[in-house]
Amino acid sequence: KQWYQRRVPITAGIPQLEKRVLHNLFWAGTPLLESVGAHEPHVDAIRDNIKVCIKQALIPLKAYLKKYEKFRDLAELNVSDYLAEIEKKEKSTDCDSALIPLL
């Protein structure tokens, strides 16, 4: 909601092209394009539609995340630290015991 609310007012400050194209005319100010209000009915409808679409898009993403939760430790594994730990164990013990996974 906040993202959308911050974007609507930005559309109010867009200058018209005429001032940049018609150089020989005098312009007292910078004419701006007309913009929509943040709470006009069609703007509210679009915002509500975006909200519904995002909620619907999150459903399969959450299911996907839940399916692979058991692999979280592996995904977050810092390979450099893991290898350093193996090398440290390798120096202190024999080679066979160093091959036992730390996970």
Short mmCIF file of C-alpha atoms in Angstrom, two decimals, residues 16-29 31:
data_model
loop_
_atom_site.label_atom_id
_atom_site.label_comp_id
_atom_site.label_asym_id
_atom_site.label_seq_id
_atom_site.Cartn_x
_atom_site.Cartn_y
_atom_site.Cartn_z
CA GLN A 16 4.27 19.03 -20.46
CA LEU A 17 6.52 18.71 -23.52
CA GLU A 18 5.45 21.96 -25.20
CA LYS A 19 7.86 24.09 -23.20
CA ARG A 20 10.79 21.92 -24.25
CA VAL A 21 9.73 21.72 -27.90
CA LEU A 22 8.48 25.26 -28.57
CA HIS A 23 11.55 27.29 -27.63
CA ASN A 24 10.47 30.58 -29.26
CA LEU A 25 7.38 31.00 -27.08
CA PHE A 26 7.32 32.75 -23.72
CA TRP A 27 6.32 30.52 -20.84
CA ALA A 28 5.43 32.18 -17.55
CA GLY A 29 5.77 28.88 -15.73
CA PRO A 31 2.76 23.67 -17.41
#
